[in-house]
Coordinates of C-alpha atoms and ligand atoms in Angstrom, one line a residue:
X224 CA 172.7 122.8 123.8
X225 CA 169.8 124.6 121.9
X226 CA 168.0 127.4 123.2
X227 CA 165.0 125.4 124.7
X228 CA 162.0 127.7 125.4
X229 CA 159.8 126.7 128.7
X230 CA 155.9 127.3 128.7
X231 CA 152.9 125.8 130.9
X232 CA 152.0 122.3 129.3
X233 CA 149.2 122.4 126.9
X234 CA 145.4 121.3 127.8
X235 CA 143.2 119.6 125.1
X236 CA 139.5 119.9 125.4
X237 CA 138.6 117.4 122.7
X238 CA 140.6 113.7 122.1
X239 CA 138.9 110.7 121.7
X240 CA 141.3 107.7 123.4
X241 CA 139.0 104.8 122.1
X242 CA 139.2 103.5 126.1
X243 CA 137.3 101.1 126.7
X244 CA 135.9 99.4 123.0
X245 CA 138.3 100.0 120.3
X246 CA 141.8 99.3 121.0
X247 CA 143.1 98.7 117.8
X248 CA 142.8 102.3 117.4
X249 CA 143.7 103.4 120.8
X250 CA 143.7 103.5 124.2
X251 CA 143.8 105.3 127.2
X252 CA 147.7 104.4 127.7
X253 CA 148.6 105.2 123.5
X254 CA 146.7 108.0 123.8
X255 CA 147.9 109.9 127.4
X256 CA 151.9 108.7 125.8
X257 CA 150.4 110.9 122.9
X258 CA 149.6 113.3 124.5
X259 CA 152.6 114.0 126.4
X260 CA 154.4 113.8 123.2
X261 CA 152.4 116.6 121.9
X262 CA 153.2 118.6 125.8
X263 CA 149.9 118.3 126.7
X264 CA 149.9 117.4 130.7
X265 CA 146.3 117.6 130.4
X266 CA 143.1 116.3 128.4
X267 CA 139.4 115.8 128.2
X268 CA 138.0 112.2 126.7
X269 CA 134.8 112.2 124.7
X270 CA 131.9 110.2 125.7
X271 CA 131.6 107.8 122.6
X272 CA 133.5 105.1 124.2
X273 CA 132.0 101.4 124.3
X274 CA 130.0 101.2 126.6
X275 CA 129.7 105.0 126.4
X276 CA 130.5 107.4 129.5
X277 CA 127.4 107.9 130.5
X278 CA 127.3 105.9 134.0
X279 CA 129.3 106.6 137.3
X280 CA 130.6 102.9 137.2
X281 CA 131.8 104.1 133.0
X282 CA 133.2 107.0 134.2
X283 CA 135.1 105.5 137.3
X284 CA 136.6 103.2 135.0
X285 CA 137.4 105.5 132.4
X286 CA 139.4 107.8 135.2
X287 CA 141.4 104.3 136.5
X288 CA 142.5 103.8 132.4
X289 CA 143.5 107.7 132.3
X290 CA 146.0 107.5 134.6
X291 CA 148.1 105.0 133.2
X292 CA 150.2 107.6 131.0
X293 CA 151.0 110.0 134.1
X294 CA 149.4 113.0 132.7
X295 CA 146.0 114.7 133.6
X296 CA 143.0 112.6 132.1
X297 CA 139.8 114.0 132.3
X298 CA 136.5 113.1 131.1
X299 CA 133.3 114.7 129.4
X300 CA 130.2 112.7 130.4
X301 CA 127.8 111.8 127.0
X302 CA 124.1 113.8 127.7
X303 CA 122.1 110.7 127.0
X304 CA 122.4 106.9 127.5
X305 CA 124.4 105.2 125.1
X306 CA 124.1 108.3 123.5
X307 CA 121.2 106.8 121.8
X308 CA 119.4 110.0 122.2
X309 CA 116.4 109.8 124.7
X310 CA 117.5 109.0 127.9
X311 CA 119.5 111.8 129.7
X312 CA 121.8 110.8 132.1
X313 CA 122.1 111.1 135.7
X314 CA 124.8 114.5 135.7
X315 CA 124.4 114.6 139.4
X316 CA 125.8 111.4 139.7
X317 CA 128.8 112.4 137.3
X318 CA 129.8 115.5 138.8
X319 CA 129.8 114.1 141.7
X320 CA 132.4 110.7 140.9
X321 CA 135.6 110.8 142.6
X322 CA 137.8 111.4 139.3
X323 CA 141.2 113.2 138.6
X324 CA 139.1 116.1 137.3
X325 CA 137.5 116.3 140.9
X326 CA 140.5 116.7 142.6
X327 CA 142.0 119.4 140.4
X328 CA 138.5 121.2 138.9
X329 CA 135.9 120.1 142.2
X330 CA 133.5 118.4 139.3
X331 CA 133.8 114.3 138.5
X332 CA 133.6 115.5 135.1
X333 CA 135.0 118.3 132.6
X334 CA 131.9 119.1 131.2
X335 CA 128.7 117.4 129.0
X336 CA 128.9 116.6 125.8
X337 CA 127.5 114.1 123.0
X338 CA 130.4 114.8 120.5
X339 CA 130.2 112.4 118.1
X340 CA 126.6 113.5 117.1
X341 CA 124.9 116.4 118.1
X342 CA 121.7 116.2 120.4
X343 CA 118.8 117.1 118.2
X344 CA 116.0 117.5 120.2
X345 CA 115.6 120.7 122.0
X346 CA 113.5 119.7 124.9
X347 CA 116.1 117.2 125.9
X348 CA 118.9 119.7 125.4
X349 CA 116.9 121.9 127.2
X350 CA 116.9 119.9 130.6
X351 CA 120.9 119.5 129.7
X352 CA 121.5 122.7 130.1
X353 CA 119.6 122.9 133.3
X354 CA 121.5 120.5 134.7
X355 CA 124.9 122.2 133.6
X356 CA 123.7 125.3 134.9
X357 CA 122.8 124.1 138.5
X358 CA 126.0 121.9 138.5
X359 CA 128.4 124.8 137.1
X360 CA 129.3 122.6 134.1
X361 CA 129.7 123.5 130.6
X362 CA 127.7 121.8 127.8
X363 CA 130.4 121.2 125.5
X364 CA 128.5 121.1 122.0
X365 CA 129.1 119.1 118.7
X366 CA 127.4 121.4 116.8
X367 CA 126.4 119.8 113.7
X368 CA 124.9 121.4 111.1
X369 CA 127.5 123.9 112.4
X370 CA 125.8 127.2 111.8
X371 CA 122.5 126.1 112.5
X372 CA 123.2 124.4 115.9
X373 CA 125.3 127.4 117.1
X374 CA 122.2 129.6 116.5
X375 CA 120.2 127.3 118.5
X376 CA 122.7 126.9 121.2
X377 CA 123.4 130.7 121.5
X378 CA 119.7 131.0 121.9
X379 CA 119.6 128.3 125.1
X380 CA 122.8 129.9 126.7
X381 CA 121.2 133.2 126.9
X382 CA 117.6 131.6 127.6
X383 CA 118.8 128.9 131.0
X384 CA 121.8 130.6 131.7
X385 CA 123.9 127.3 130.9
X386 CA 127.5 128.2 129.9
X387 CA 128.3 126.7 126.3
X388 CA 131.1 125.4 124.8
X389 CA 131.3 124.9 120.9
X390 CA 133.6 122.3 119.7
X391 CA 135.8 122.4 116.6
X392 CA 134.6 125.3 114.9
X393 CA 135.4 125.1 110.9
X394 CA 133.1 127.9 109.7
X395 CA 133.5 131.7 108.5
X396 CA 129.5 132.0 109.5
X397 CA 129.6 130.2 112.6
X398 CA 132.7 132.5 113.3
X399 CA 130.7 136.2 112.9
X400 CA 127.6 134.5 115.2
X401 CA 129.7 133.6 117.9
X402 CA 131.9 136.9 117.7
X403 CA 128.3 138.6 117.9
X404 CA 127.0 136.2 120.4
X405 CA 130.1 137.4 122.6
X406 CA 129.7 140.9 122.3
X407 CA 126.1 140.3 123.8
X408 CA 127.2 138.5 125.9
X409 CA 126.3 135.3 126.3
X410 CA 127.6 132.3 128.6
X411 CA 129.5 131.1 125.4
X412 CA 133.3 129.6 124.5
X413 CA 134.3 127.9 121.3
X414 CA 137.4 125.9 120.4
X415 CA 139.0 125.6 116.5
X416 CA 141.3 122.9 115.6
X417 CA 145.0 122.9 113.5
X418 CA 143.6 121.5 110.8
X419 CA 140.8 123.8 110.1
X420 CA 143.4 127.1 109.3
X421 CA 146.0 124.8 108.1
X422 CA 144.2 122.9 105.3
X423 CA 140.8 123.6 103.2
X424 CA 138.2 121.2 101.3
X425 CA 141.2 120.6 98.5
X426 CA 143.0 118.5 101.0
X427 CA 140.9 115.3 100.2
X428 CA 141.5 115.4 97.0
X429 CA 144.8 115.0 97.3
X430 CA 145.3 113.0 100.2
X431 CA 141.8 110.7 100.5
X432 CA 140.2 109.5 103.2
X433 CA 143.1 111.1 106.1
X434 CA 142.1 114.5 105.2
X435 CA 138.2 113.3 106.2
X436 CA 136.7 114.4 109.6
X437 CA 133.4 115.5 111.2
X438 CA 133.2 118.9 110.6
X439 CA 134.8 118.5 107.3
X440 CA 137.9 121.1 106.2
X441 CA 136.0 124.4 104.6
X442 CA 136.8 126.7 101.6
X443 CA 139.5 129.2 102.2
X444 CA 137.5 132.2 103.2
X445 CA 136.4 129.9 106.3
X446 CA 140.5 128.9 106.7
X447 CA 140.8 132.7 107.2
X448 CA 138.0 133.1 109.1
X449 CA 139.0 131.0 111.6
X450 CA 142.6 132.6 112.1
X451 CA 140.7 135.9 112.5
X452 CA 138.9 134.8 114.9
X453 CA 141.3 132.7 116.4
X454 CA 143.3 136.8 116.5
X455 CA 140.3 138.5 117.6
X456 CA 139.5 136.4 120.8
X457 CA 136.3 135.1 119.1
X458 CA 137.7 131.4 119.6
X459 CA 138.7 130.8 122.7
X460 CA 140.8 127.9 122.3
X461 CA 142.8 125.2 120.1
X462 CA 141.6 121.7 120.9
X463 CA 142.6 118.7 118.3
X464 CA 139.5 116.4 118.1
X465 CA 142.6 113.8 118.5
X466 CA 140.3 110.7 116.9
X467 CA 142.7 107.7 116.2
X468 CA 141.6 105.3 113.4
X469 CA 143.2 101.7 112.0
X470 CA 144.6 102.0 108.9
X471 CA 141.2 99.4 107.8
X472 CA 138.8 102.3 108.6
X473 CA 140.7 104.3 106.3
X474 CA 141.2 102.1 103.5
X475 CA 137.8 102.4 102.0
X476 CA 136.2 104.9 99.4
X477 CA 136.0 108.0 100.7
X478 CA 132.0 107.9 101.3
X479 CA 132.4 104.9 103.9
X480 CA 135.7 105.3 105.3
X481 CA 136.1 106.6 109.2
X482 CA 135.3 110.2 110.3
X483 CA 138.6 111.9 112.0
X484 CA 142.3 112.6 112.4
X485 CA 145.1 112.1 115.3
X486 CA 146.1 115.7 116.2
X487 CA 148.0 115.5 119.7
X488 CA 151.8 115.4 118.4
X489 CA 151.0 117.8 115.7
X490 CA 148.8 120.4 117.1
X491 CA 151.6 122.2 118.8
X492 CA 154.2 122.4 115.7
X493 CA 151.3 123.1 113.0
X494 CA 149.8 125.8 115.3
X495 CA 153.2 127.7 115.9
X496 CA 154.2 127.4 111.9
X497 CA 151.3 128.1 110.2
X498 CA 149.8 131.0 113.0
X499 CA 153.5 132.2 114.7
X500 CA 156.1 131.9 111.8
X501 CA 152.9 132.4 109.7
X502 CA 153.3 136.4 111.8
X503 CA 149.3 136.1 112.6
X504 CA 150.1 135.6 116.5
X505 CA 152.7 135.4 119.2
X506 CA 154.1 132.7 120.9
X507 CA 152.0 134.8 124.2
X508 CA 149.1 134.3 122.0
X509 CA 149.6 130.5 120.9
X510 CA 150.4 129.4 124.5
X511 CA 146.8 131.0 125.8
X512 CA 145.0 129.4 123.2
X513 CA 146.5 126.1 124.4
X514 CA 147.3 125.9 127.9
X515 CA 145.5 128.8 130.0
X516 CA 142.3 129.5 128.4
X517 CA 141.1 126.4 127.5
X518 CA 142.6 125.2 131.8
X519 CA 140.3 128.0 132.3
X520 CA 137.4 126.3 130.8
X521 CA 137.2 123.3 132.7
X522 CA 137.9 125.6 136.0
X523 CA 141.5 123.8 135.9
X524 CA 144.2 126.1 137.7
X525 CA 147.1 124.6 136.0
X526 CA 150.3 123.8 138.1
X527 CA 153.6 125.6 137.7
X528 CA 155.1 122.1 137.4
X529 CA 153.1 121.5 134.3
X530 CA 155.5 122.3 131.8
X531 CA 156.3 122.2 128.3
X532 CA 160.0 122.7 126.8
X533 CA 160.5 123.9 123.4
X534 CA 163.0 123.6 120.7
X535 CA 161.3 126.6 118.0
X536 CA 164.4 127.1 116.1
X537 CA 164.8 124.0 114.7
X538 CA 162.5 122.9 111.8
X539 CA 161.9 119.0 111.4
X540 CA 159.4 116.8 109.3
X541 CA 156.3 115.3 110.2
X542 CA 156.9 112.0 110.5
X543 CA 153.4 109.7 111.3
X544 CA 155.5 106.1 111.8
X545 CA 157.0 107.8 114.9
X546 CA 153.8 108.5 116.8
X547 CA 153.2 107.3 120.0
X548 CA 149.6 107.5 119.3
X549 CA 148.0 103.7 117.8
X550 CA 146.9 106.3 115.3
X551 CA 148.8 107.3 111.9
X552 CA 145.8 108.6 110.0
X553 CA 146.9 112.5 109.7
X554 CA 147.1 114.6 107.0
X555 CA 150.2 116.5 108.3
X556 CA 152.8 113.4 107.1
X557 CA 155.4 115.2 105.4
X558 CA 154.8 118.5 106.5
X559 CA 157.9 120.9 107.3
X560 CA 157.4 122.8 111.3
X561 CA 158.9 124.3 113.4
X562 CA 158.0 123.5 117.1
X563 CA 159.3 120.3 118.5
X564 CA 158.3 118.8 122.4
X565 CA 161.4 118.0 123.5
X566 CA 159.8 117.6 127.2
X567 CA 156.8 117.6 129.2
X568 CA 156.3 117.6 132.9
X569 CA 153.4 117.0 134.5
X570 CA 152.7 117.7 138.2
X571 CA 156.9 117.9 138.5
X572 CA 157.3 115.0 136.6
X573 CA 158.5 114.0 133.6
X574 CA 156.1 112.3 131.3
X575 CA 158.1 112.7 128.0
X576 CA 161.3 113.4 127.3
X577 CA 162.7 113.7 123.4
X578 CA 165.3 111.1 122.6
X579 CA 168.7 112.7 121.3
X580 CA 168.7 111.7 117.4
Ligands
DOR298 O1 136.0 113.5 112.8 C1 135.5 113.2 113.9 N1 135.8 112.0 114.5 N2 134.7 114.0 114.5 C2 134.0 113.7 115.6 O2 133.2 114.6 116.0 C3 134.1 112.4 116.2 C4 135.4 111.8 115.8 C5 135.5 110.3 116.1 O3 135.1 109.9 117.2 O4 136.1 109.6 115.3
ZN299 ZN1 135.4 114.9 118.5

């Protein structure tokens, strides 16, 4: 028997499970098996669904399709109708749904957030983060332009008070305003994801259209800007941005084809090689960035029967055909890690278990 190392299951902040509206790239079912492939007993949907989640009857019925994989579903509720962009929607109402994130975190919903798109206009964004604030939830922002959003964000968490959190940060400028933006102080968190300090803006040119996502993969001074800040505490958290695609989204020129990459059975493995074996951080330091501090986000105390076991000795392929996920458009295909889920148990129950090969 290998040495197996145990750790609490992971906690992603960011996947998009397609659930209800697109199917044939996921859905709530593929994506929760994903998940707990990956040893996450625990994940936040994004809002742009179809219809989106922007309703209590859309969110009701997004909760019922989470729990059909066993694990911890939870979802972020869009800021606007449709999120079309003018109507904001009725965050009361959200928080107060009767959802598996209420019963573990006291809100219906893990947070707000339009990711996808980025809300533009600053009056609107303004009332959101009144909302947040009063409710206790955190605007979780696609910031987009990156740098220039941040700034404006930074600027509305210190102005209402509203605690913000980034998502998938890819820039070494974005980096140094947050890390100063911290040191002030402000209400603010940020997550990174594997691919943006395991690959750079070469990566599409070598592998097309599955390298392509929203922010796109940065120069290498960004890569390394991101690990620093991923050492320093400046990033809080690793979240994948899990966004499924058919291989027909893909298959076009690289200007039209679909926006975004599966992450949740590689995040784990590519984290611990490139940032662990890669002698950046500890396994200590991995397991916080993936499991407590982003629980501690969504005001998630995660259960001691959330688990994750590990084989980290032996290293294995990437291999995309296995994946539980509908979704096979990743970059990672071929790549050599170390870090395998060999089982995750969530709430004392197994939810994946590694077949013997
Ligand atoms: O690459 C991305 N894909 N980035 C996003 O923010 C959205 C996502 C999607 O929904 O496909
Ligand atoms: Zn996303």
């Amino acid at each position: 028997m290998k040495n197996l190392v145990r750790v609490p299951a992971f906690v992603d902040l960011h996947v998009h499970f397609r659930d209800p509206g697109f199917p044939e790239k996921e859905d709530a079912f593929s994506g929760g098996r994903a998940a707990a492939a990956g040893g996450f007993a625990a994940v936040c949907m994004m809002p742009n669904t179809r219809p989106a989640i922007d309703s209590p009857e859309t969110l009701t019925d997004a909760d019922r399709r989470g729990r059909a994989a066993g694990i911890r579903v939870f979802a972020a509720s869009a800021m606007t109708r449709a999120q079309e962009g003018d109507a904001l929607v009725d965050f009361d109402a959200m928080d107060g749904a009767d959802t598996a994130c209420r019963a573990l975190t006291g809100h219906g919903v893990c947070g707000i957030s339009e990711d996808g798109k980025t809300l533009a206009n600053d009056t609107l964004m303004e009332a959101v983060c009144a909302s947040a604030r009063r409710l206790g939830l955190p605007v979780m922002d696609h910031a987009e332009p990156e740098t220039e959003t941040i700034r404006r964000d930074i600027a509305l968490a210190k102005k209402t008070g509203a605690r913000f959190h980034i998502q998938h940060v890819s820039l070494a400028g974005s980096v140094a305003l947050l890390r100063a933006a911290k040191a002030e102080g402000a209400p603010i968190t940020c997550e990174t994801a594997p691919h943006y300090f395991a690959l750079t803006n070469e990566e599409p040119l070598r592998q097309g259209a599955n390298a392509k996502m929203n922010p796109p993969l940065a120069a290498e001074r960004d890569r390394l800007a991101i690990i620093e800040g991923l050492r320093d505490g400046t990033i809080d958290c690793i979240a994948t941005d899990h966004a499924p695609h058919e291989p027909a989204a893909k298959a076009l020129p690289f200007a039209e084809a679909a926006n975004g990459i599966v992450g949740l059975e590689t995040a784990f493995a590519v984290s611990y090689t490139m940032l662990v074996k890669g002698g950046y951080l500890s396994l200590a330091d991995l397991v916080r960035l993936m499991s407590t501090r982003p629980a501690e986000i969504i005001g998630l105390a995660p259960p001691d029967d959330d688990y994750v076991l590990l084989d980290l000795e032996t290293p294995y392929g990437i291999d995309a055909a296995a994946f539980l996920s509908k979704g096979r458009n990743t970059p990672f295909g071929g790549m050599r890690v170390y870090g395998r889920v060999m089982k995750t148990v969530c709430a004392g129950r197994a939810v994946y278990e590694r077949r013997p090969c």
